[in-house]
């Protein structure tokens, strides 16, 4: 096991071991089959809920574990090392819809949704992107028009993780009008539930990796949403989403660290066992150096993540650092999984070993919750202070 050097409290260590035990028993043995079937076992959501892993960052008064960010990220790394698809379910749920409702919702919304989201009775999703609004998130076109005590929504959301299985979907749509566009300041956030008339699950994406995690389009056809489903103030939805994505990006960084660790551990085990030219692969210095570089990059990505998590818990603004963590961890995961395949040779290219799945799973961490290019925009603006 490639352990972290970060000093852990007793509670953090206990959470890490709980997650590792669960991941080893309940996820790792099934990850390859779920990937092939493009479907996980729905019972996993209930089990994550029973462990408290779907309310890790929520306060105790709504049934959460009220844990610090590092505990949460340690758990996510363990889950991702076993099954990255389960990790994204957990990351999106904990970081985005629950945090949006907790931080910006009113008491009635918190009381109605959060206790059940903390236990996994209600699963959350986050619908920001659209077919023509990905990196340029403020270009969303889904329109809400006020009609009495409802809003009527029309449009299509894209790339929604858990969109077909979620019970609570936080979405960002325009509430300005076509004659008076307000850009990113014309967007408001709403809490949707699939029972709303006019809600429809659209195309399910056939993805390269993370195949056991569903990603779908959502269509809103004159969907009537009660006005009390708006989160916070009108026209603040983009800002709420950006603030929530800061936490989300730490979760994706932890997922990437977990994927990278799994690939490195697989490569260490394989190069110890595999013999060529009469000796184990790891006795060749080229192999040893490659493993050394993989371990060094993993350590750097994880150390940056843990330092940033600790700073966040001290109340510091870590927006740009969260972007750095996601950028470094996702590119590290891609690099490590690529080199792991090379060390496996032909065996790395086939499904008998896990590294080809880890490579496919790593790629999305450079894309979702803000591409590497978007992370560089966020970091660059902070560095240049503009
Ligand atoms: N906190 C508070 N306010 C913020 C903020 C933050 N972190 N980021 C931006 N804002 C505010 C700005 O201050 C600005 O306010 P004013 O209008 O008062 O000046 C306003 O929001 C607009 O901000 P920008 O001018 O920076 O906006 P922009 O159009 O230049 O976009 C961007 C910036 C960083 C590129 C942003 O669009 C972005 O992050 N894009 C990527 C979106 C993304 O991550 N999508 C992933 C969706 S989730 C997903 O992947 C699916 C899933 O299920 C996993």
Short mmCIF file of C-alpha atoms and ligand atoms in Angstrom, two decimals:
data_model
loop_
_atom_site.label_atom_id
_atom_site.label_comp_id
_atom_site.label_asym_id
_atom_site.label_seq_id
_atom_site.Cartn_x
_atom_site.Cartn_y
_atom_site.Cartn_z
CA UNK A 1 0.00 0.00 0.00
CA UNK A 2 1.37 3.42 -0.96
CA UNK A 3 0.43 5.31 2.22
CA UNK A 4 0.19 9.06 2.71
CA UNK A 5 2.76 10.85 4.85
CA UNK A 6 0.15 13.38 6.01
CA UNK A 7 -0.19 13.15 9.80
CA UNK A 8 -3.66 11.77 10.48
CA UNK A 9 -5.80 12.11 13.58
CA UNK A 10 -7.26 8.94 15.06
CA UNK A 11 -10.60 9.77 13.50
CA UNK A 12 -9.10 10.40 10.05
CA UNK A 13 -7.21 7.10 10.21
CA UNK A 14 -10.39 5.29 11.29
CA UNK A 15 -12.35 6.75 8.36
CA UNK A 16 -9.54 5.81 5.96
CA UNK A 17 -9.51 2.21 7.22
CA UNK A 18 -13.31 1.96 7.18
CA UNK A 19 -13.34 3.12 3.55
CA UNK A 20 -10.47 0.79 2.63
CA UNK A 21 -12.19 -2.20 4.19
CA UNK A 22 -15.48 -1.42 2.43
CA UNK A 23 -13.75 -0.79 -0.89
CA UNK A 24 -11.72 -3.98 -0.69
CA UNK A 25 -14.69 -6.17 0.21
CA UNK A 26 -17.60 -4.59 -1.63
CA UNK A 27 -16.16 -2.75 -4.65
CA UNK A 28 -12.81 -4.12 -5.86
CA UNK A 29 -14.06 -7.66 -6.59
CA UNK A 30 -16.83 -6.29 -8.84
CA UNK A 31 -15.28 -3.25 -10.53
CA UNK A 32 -14.24 -5.05 -13.73
CA UNK A 33 -17.64 -6.75 -14.13
CA UNK A 34 -19.51 -3.49 -13.51
CA UNK A 35 -17.31 -1.80 -16.10
CA UNK A 36 -18.12 -4.53 -18.65
CA UNK A 37 -21.84 -4.39 -17.85
CA UNK A 38 -21.86 -0.56 -17.83
CA UNK A 39 -23.76 -0.79 -14.60
CA UNK A 40 -22.98 -0.87 -10.92
CA UNK A 41 -25.07 -2.64 -8.28
CA UNK A 42 -27.74 -0.21 -6.97
CA UNK A 43 -27.32 -1.70 -3.49
CA UNK A 44 -23.98 0.13 -3.27
CA UNK A 45 -25.78 3.44 -2.77
CA UNK A 46 -27.60 2.01 0.25
CA UNK A 47 -24.37 0.61 1.66
CA UNK A 48 -22.54 3.92 1.19
CA UNK A 49 -25.47 5.59 2.95
CA UNK A 50 -25.31 3.15 5.88
CA UNK A 51 -21.63 3.97 6.36
CA UNK A 52 -22.45 7.68 6.38
CA UNK A 53 -20.39 8.19 3.22
CA UNK A 54 -23.17 10.13 1.47
CA UNK A 55 -23.34 12.76 4.21
CA UNK A 56 -19.69 13.06 5.12
CA UNK A 57 -19.56 16.86 4.92
CA UNK A 58 -23.08 17.54 6.17
CA UNK A 59 -23.63 18.71 9.75
CA UNK A 60 -24.99 16.31 12.36
CA UNK A 61 -28.30 18.18 12.69
CA UNK A 62 -29.28 16.95 9.22
CA UNK A 63 -27.86 13.46 9.78
CA UNK A 64 -24.38 14.04 8.38
CA UNK A 65 -21.04 12.93 9.81
CA UNK A 66 -19.76 16.54 9.96
CA UNK A 67 -16.28 15.42 8.99
CA UNK A 68 -13.35 17.58 7.95
CA UNK A 69 -12.38 17.76 4.28
CA UNK A 70 -9.30 15.56 4.69
CA UNK A 71 -11.34 12.67 6.16
CA UNK A 72 -13.71 12.92 3.22
CA UNK A 73 -10.89 12.97 0.66
CA UNK A 74 -9.10 10.04 2.32
CA UNK A 75 -12.31 8.01 2.04
CA UNK A 76 -12.77 9.04 -1.59
CA UNK A 77 -9.22 7.96 -2.46
CA UNK A 78 -9.90 4.50 -1.02
CA UNK A 79 -13.18 4.16 -2.91
CA UNK A 80 -11.60 5.38 -6.17
CA UNK A 81 -8.65 2.99 -5.86
CA UNK A 82 -11.20 0.15 -5.91
CA UNK A 83 -13.85 1.52 -8.25
CA UNK A 84 -13.66 5.00 -9.78
CA UNK A 85 -17.31 4.85 -10.87
CA UNK A 86 -18.48 4.57 -7.26
CA UNK A 87 -16.08 7.38 -6.35
CA UNK A 88 -17.69 9.85 -8.76
CA UNK A 89 -21.15 9.01 -7.44
CA UNK A 90 -19.90 9.76 -3.95
CA UNK A 91 -17.96 12.87 -4.95
CA UNK A 92 -20.77 14.51 -6.93
CA UNK A 93 -23.37 13.73 -4.25
CA UNK A 94 -21.25 15.00 -1.33
CA UNK A 95 -19.68 18.01 -3.02
CA UNK A 96 -22.32 19.47 -5.31
CA UNK A 97 -26.07 19.00 -4.71
CA UNK A 98 -25.85 18.50 -0.93
CA UNK A 99 -23.46 21.43 -0.49
CA UNK A 100 -25.55 23.70 -2.73
CA UNK A 101 -28.63 23.02 -0.60
CA UNK A 102 -26.71 23.25 2.68
CA UNK A 103 -24.85 26.45 1.89
CA UNK A 104 -27.39 28.38 -0.14
CA UNK A 105 -30.79 26.74 0.44
CA UNK A 106 -33.37 27.78 3.06
CA UNK A 107 -34.36 25.86 6.22
CA UNK A 108 -37.36 24.21 4.57
CA UNK A 109 -35.21 22.93 1.68
CA UNK A 110 -32.50 21.72 4.06
CA UNK A 111 -35.03 19.94 6.28
CA UNK A 112 -36.82 18.34 3.37
CA UNK A 113 -33.86 17.05 1.38
CA UNK A 114 -30.65 16.81 3.40
CA UNK A 115 -31.50 14.17 6.05
CA UNK A 116 -32.52 11.72 3.33
CA UNK A 117 -29.56 12.69 1.14
CA UNK A 118 -27.23 12.01 4.10
CA UNK A 119 -28.45 8.42 4.32
CA UNK A 120 -28.56 7.77 0.58
CA UNK A 121 -32.35 7.45 0.62
CA UNK A 122 -32.21 10.32 -1.87
CA UNK A 123 -29.34 10.42 -4.36
CA UNK A 124 -28.18 13.77 -5.71
CA UNK A 125 -27.03 15.06 -9.10
CA UNK A 126 -25.79 18.39 -10.46
CA UNK A 127 -26.95 19.66 -13.85
CA UNK A 128 -24.98 22.67 -15.08
CA UNK A 129 -23.57 21.82 -18.52
CA UNK A 130 -25.61 21.82 -21.72
CA UNK A 131 -24.83 20.52 -25.22
CA UNK A 132 -23.54 24.02 -26.17
CA UNK A 133 -22.36 25.18 -22.74
CA UNK A 134 -19.53 23.10 -21.29
CA UNK A 135 -16.40 25.01 -20.30
CA UNK A 136 -18.31 28.21 -21.06
CA UNK A 137 -20.78 27.46 -18.28
CA UNK A 138 -22.41 30.89 -18.26
CA UNK A 139 -23.65 30.25 -21.82
CA UNK A 140 -26.45 27.98 -20.54
CA UNK A 141 -29.65 28.43 -22.51
CA UNK A 142 -32.22 26.44 -20.53
CA UNK A 143 -34.88 29.03 -19.79
CA UNK A 144 -37.16 29.39 -16.79
CA UNK A 145 -40.17 31.70 -17.07
CA UNK A 146 -42.19 32.69 -14.02
CA UNK A 147 -45.87 31.69 -14.12
CA UNK A 148 -47.79 32.34 -10.90
CA UNK A 149 -46.23 30.35 -8.08
CA UNK A 150 -44.18 28.20 -10.47
CA UNK A 151 -41.33 28.49 -12.92
CA UNK A 152 -41.70 26.78 -16.29
CA UNK A 153 -38.42 25.30 -17.55
CA UNK A 154 -37.49 24.42 -21.13
CA UNK A 155 -34.12 23.11 -22.27
CA UNK A 156 -31.61 20.29 -22.18
CA UNK A 157 -28.87 19.54 -19.65
CA UNK A 158 -25.88 17.38 -20.59
CA UNK A 159 -23.22 15.22 -18.96
CA UNK A 160 -25.22 14.72 -15.79
CA UNK A 161 -23.61 12.08 -13.56
CA UNK A 162 -26.37 9.98 -11.89
CA UNK A 163 -28.97 11.98 -13.81
CA UNK A 164 -31.10 8.89 -14.47
CA UNK A 165 -30.85 7.51 -10.94
CA UNK A 166 -30.91 10.70 -8.88
CA UNK A 167 -33.85 11.75 -6.75
CA UNK A 168 -32.66 15.33 -6.27
CA UNK A 169 -31.09 17.29 -9.11
CA UNK A 170 -29.69 20.76 -8.55
CA UNK A 171 -29.74 22.66 -11.82
CA UNK A 172 -28.70 26.08 -13.07
CA UNK A 173 -30.96 27.79 -15.64
CA UNK A 174 -31.62 31.26 -16.99
CA UNK A 175 -34.26 33.36 -15.24
CA UNK A 176 -33.42 36.56 -17.12
CA UNK A 177 -35.34 37.33 -20.28
CA UNK A 178 -34.40 37.20 -23.96
CA UNK A 179 -34.67 41.02 -24.17
CA UNK A 180 -32.56 41.67 -21.08
CA UNK A 181 -29.75 39.13 -20.90
CA UNK A 182 -27.59 39.36 -17.78
CA UNK A 183 -24.85 36.83 -18.70
CA UNK A 184 -23.63 34.78 -15.74
CA UNK A 185 -25.75 37.04 -13.49
CA UNK A 186 -28.98 35.89 -15.17
CA UNK A 187 -28.70 32.30 -13.93
CA UNK A 188 -30.60 30.83 -10.96
CA UNK A 189 -30.37 27.48 -9.18
CA UNK A 190 -33.33 25.12 -8.64
CA UNK A 191 -33.90 21.82 -6.87
CA UNK A 192 -35.58 19.37 -9.25
CA UNK A 193 -37.14 16.00 -8.55
CA UNK A 194 -37.92 13.48 -11.32
CA UNK A 195 -41.65 13.51 -10.46
CA UNK A 196 -42.05 17.02 -11.91
CA UNK A 197 -44.26 16.96 -15.03
CA UNK A 198 -42.12 17.63 -18.09
CA UNK A 199 -38.95 16.04 -16.64
CA UNK A 200 -37.43 13.45 -18.94
CA UNK A 201 -34.19 11.48 -18.95
CA UNK A 202 -32.63 11.66 -22.41
CA UNK A 203 -29.64 10.01 -24.05
CA UNK A 204 -27.38 7.86 -21.89
CA UNK A 205 -23.78 8.38 -22.95
CA UNK A 206 -21.70 5.39 -24.11
CA UNK A 207 -18.39 6.33 -22.53
CA UNK A 208 -14.74 5.33 -22.87
CA UNK A 209 -14.31 4.92 -19.12
CA UNK A 210 -16.15 5.23 -15.83
CA UNK A 211 -18.63 3.00 -17.54
CA UNK A 212 -20.43 1.90 -14.39
CA UNK A 213 -21.30 5.52 -13.62
CA UNK A 214 -24.31 6.68 -15.64
CA UNK A 215 -24.00 9.98 -17.53
CA UNK A 216 -27.15 11.25 -19.20
CA UNK A 217 -28.88 14.18 -20.79
CA UNK A 218 -31.95 15.60 -19.07
CA UNK A 219 -34.75 17.24 -21.03
CA UNK A 220 -37.14 19.76 -19.51
CA UNK A 221 -40.30 20.16 -21.59
CA UNK A 222 -42.42 22.97 -20.13
CA UNK A 223 -41.50 21.50 -16.75
CA UNK A 224 -43.37 23.21 -13.91
CA UNK A 225 -41.18 23.78 -10.87
CA UNK A 226 -42.70 25.25 -7.69
CA UNK A 227 -41.18 28.66 -6.93
CA UNK A 228 -40.05 27.44 -3.50
CA UNK A 229 -37.57 25.15 -5.25
CA UNK A 230 -35.33 28.07 -6.14
CA UNK A 231 -32.08 27.96 -4.15
CA UNK A 232 -31.09 31.22 -2.48
CA UNK A 233 -31.46 34.44 -4.42
CA UNK A 234 -32.52 34.77 -8.02
CA UNK A 235 -29.57 35.36 -10.40
CA UNK A 236 -27.02 33.98 -7.94
CA UNK A 237 -27.04 30.44 -9.38
CA UNK A 238 -23.79 30.76 -11.35
CA UNK A 239 -21.88 32.05 -8.34
CA UNK A 240 -23.31 29.28 -6.11
CA UNK A 241 -22.31 26.70 -8.73
CA UNK A 242 -18.76 28.07 -9.04
CA UNK A 243 -18.32 28.07 -5.27
CA UNK A 244 -19.59 24.50 -5.03
CA UNK A 245 -17.31 23.36 -7.84
CA UNK A 246 -14.31 24.46 -5.78
CA UNK A 247 -15.13 21.70 -3.28
CA UNK A 248 -16.11 19.37 -6.10
CA UNK A 249 -12.71 19.74 -7.71
CA UNK A 250 -10.99 18.54 -4.53
CA UNK A 251 -13.16 15.43 -4.70
CA UNK A 252 -12.17 14.75 -8.31
CA UNK A 253 -8.53 15.26 -7.35
CA UNK A 254 -8.95 12.58 -4.64
CA UNK A 255 -10.57 10.31 -7.21
CA UNK A 256 -7.60 10.82 -9.53
CA UNK A 257 -5.14 10.09 -6.71
CA UNK A 258 -7.03 6.86 -5.98
CA UNK A 259 -6.91 5.77 -9.63
CA UNK A 260 -3.19 6.63 -9.85
CA UNK A 261 -2.42 4.72 -6.67
CA UNK A 262 -4.25 1.64 -7.90
CA UNK A 263 -2.28 1.72 -11.17
CA UNK A 264 1.05 2.14 -9.36
CA UNK A 265 0.27 -0.68 -6.94
CA UNK A 266 -0.70 -2.95 -9.83
CA UNK A 267 2.55 -2.05 -11.63
CA UNK A 268 4.66 -2.71 -8.53
CA UNK A 269 3.08 -6.13 -8.05
CA UNK A 270 3.34 -7.05 -11.72
CA UNK A 271 6.97 -6.02 -12.18
CA UNK A 272 7.89 -8.04 -9.07
CA UNK A 273 6.28 -11.23 -10.41
CA UNK A 274 6.95 -10.94 -14.13
CA UNK A 275 10.27 -12.38 -15.34
CA UNK A 276 11.93 -11.57 -18.66
CA UNK A 277 15.52 -12.24 -19.74
CA UNK A 278 15.86 -14.49 -16.69
CA UNK A 279 15.06 -11.96 -13.97
CA UNK A 280 12.15 -10.01 -12.48
CA UNK A 281 11.18 -6.87 -14.39
CA UNK A 282 11.76 -4.68 -11.35
CA UNK A 283 15.42 -5.64 -11.29
CA UNK A 284 15.93 -3.62 -14.50
CA UNK A 285 16.92 -0.09 -13.63
CA UNK A 286 14.70 1.36 -16.38
CA UNK A 287 11.72 -0.24 -14.66
CA UNK A 288 12.84 0.82 -11.19
CA UNK A 289 13.29 4.42 -12.36
CA UNK A 290 9.87 4.43 -13.94
CA UNK A 291 8.28 3.18 -10.71
CA UNK A 292 10.25 5.84 -8.81
CA UNK A 293 8.87 8.60 -11.04
CA UNK A 294 5.33 7.25 -10.69
CA UNK A 295 5.59 7.15 -6.88
CA UNK A 296 7.10 10.66 -6.76
CA UNK A 297 4.31 12.17 -8.84
CA UNK A 298 1.65 10.38 -6.82
CA UNK A 299 3.16 11.72 -3.60
CA UNK A 300 3.24 15.29 -4.97
CA UNK A 301 -0.39 15.22 -6.11
CA UNK A 302 -1.62 13.74 -2.86
CA UNK A 303 0.47 16.04 -0.65
CA UNK A 304 -0.88 19.12 -2.46
CA UNK A 305 -4.42 17.82 -2.06
CA UNK A 306 -4.05 17.17 1.66
CA UNK A 307 -2.40 20.54 2.32
CA UNK A 308 -5.20 22.30 0.45
CA UNK A 309 -7.89 20.34 2.30
CA UNK A 310 -6.36 21.33 5.64
CA UNK A 311 -6.23 24.99 4.55
CA UNK A 312 -9.87 24.85 3.46
CA UNK A 313 -10.83 23.53 6.89
CA UNK A 314 -8.95 26.44 8.48
CA UNK A 315 -11.29 28.71 6.54
CA UNK A 316 -8.84 29.90 3.88
CA UNK A 317 -10.00 30.64 0.35
CA UNK A 318 -8.60 27.74 -1.67
CA UNK A 319 -10.38 28.29 -5.00
CA UNK A 320 -7.22 28.48 -7.09
CA UNK A 321 -5.48 25.79 -5.04
CA UNK A 322 -8.43 23.43 -5.54
CA UNK A 323 -8.01 23.97 -9.27
CA UNK A 324 -4.26 23.23 -8.93
CA UNK A 325 -5.06 20.02 -7.05
CA UNK A 326 -7.45 18.83 -9.74
CA UNK A 327 -5.07 19.80 -12.53
CA UNK A 328 -2.06 18.07 -10.99
CA UNK A 329 -3.90 14.98 -9.75
CA UNK A 330 -5.77 14.34 -12.99
CA UNK A 331 -2.71 14.79 -15.20
CA UNK A 332 -0.75 12.60 -12.75
CA UNK A 333 -3.41 9.89 -12.95
CA UNK A 334 -3.25 9.97 -16.75
CA UNK A 335 0.55 9.85 -16.70
CA UNK A 336 0.78 7.05 -14.14
CA UNK A 337 -1.86 4.89 -15.81
CA UNK A 338 -0.14 5.37 -19.18
CA UNK A 339 3.19 4.23 -17.73
CA UNK A 340 1.52 1.36 -15.87
CA UNK A 341 0.23 0.02 -19.19
CA UNK A 342 3.70 0.31 -20.68
CA UNK A 343 5.17 -1.71 -17.79
CA UNK A 344 2.55 -4.41 -18.32
CA UNK A 345 3.28 -4.50 -22.07
CA UNK A 346 0.66 -6.49 -23.98
CA UNK A 347 -0.98 -7.55 -20.73
CA UNK A 348 -1.66 -3.92 -19.98
CA UNK A 349 -3.66 -3.58 -23.17
CA UNK A 350 -6.14 -6.34 -22.41
CA UNK A 351 -8.89 -6.66 -19.85
CA UNK A 352 -7.24 -9.51 -17.88
CA UNK A 353 -5.51 -6.86 -15.75
CA UNK A 354 -7.02 -3.68 -14.29
CA UNK A 355 -4.64 -1.08 -15.76
CA UNK A 356 -6.48 -0.58 -19.06
CA UNK A 357 -9.66 0.24 -17.07
CA UNK A 358 -7.73 2.56 -14.78
CA UNK A 359 -6.30 4.33 -17.86
CA UNK A 360 -9.80 4.78 -19.32
CA UNK A 361 -11.16 5.93 -15.98
CA UNK A 362 -8.28 8.40 -15.44
CA UNK A 363 -9.01 10.30 -18.66
CA UNK A 364 -12.32 11.77 -17.51
CA UNK A 365 -10.69 13.38 -14.46
CA UNK A 366 -8.97 15.76 -16.92
CA UNK A 367 -12.36 16.68 -18.36
CA UNK A 368 -15.28 16.79 -15.93
CA UNK A 369 -15.90 19.36 -13.20
CA UNK A 370 -13.82 21.68 -15.36
CA UNK A 371 -11.28 20.58 -17.96
CA UNK A 372 -7.55 21.00 -17.33
CA UNK A 373 -7.82 24.11 -19.50
CA UNK A 374 -10.54 25.55 -17.23
CA UNK A 375 -8.38 24.80 -14.17
CA UNK A 376 -5.56 26.73 -15.83
CA UNK A 377 -7.94 29.66 -16.43
CA UNK A 378 -8.90 29.69 -12.73
CA UNK A 379 -5.27 29.38 -11.58
CA UNK A 380 -3.97 31.85 -14.15
CA UNK A 381 -6.50 34.52 -13.19
CA UNK A 382 -5.65 34.10 -9.50
CA UNK A 383 -1.92 34.21 -10.13
CA UNK A 384 -2.23 37.26 -12.35
CA UNK A 385 -4.82 38.69 -9.87
CA UNK A 386 -7.31 39.80 -12.45
N1 LIG B 1 -16.84 32.14 -6.30
C1 LIG B 1 -17.64 33.22 -6.31
N2 LIG B 1 -17.95 33.89 -7.45
C2 LIG B 1 -17.42 33.42 -8.59
C3 LIG B 1 -16.58 32.30 -8.64
C4 LIG B 1 -16.28 31.65 -7.43
N3 LIG B 1 -15.49 30.58 -7.37
N4 LIG B 1 -16.21 32.10 -9.92
C5 LIG B 1 -16.80 33.06 -10.66
N5 LIG B 1 -17.53 33.85 -9.85
C6 LIG B 1 -18.31 35.05 -10.24
C7 LIG B 1 -17.37 36.10 -10.75
O1 LIG B 1 -16.88 36.92 -9.70
C8 LIG B 1 -18.25 36.89 -11.71
O2 LIG B 1 -19.04 37.79 -10.96
P1 LIG B 1 -19.35 39.27 -11.53
O3 LIG B 1 -20.33 39.06 -12.64
O4 LIG B 1 -19.93 39.98 -10.38
O5 LIG B 1 -18.05 39.85 -12.02
C9 LIG B 1 -19.18 35.83 -12.26
O6 LIG B 1 -19.17 34.73 -11.32
C10 LIG B 1 -18.72 35.31 -13.61
O7 LIG B 1 -17.42 34.79 -13.44
P2 LIG B 1 -16.33 34.80 -14.62
O8 LIG B 1 -16.33 36.14 -15.28
O9 LIG B 1 -15.07 34.26 -14.06
O10 LIG B 1 -17.01 33.74 -15.62
P3 LIG B 1 -16.49 33.18 -16.98
O11 LIG B 1 -17.62 33.12 -17.92
O12 LIG B 1 -15.22 33.86 -17.42
O13 LIG B 1 -16.17 31.63 -16.63
C11 LIG B 1 -14.96 29.71 -15.85
C12 LIG B 1 -15.19 31.23 -15.78
C13 LIG B 1 -13.94 29.44 -14.76
C14 LIG B 1 -14.40 29.27 -17.20
C15 LIG B 1 -16.29 28.96 -15.55
O14 LIG B 1 -17.23 29.13 -16.60
C16 LIG B 1 -16.08 27.48 -15.33
O15 LIG B 1 -15.69 27.06 -14.23
N6 LIG B 1 -16.34 26.65 -16.36
C17 LIG B 1 -16.31 25.18 -16.18
C18 LIG B 1 -17.62 24.69 -15.65
C19 LIG B 1 -17.52 23.33 -15.06
O16 LIG B 1 -16.67 23.02 -14.22
N7 LIG B 1 -18.44 22.45 -15.43
C20 LIG B 1 -18.53 21.14 -14.89
C21 LIG B 1 -19.96 20.86 -14.51
S1 LIG B 1 -20.22 19.58 -13.36
C22 LIG B 1 -19.78 18.15 -14.17
O17 LIG B 1 -18.69 18.01 -14.61
C23 LIG B 1 -20.77 17.05 -14.32
C24 LIG B 1 -20.76 16.05 -13.26
O18 LIG B 1 -21.83 15.55 -12.94
C25 LIG B 1 -19.48 15.54 -12.69
#
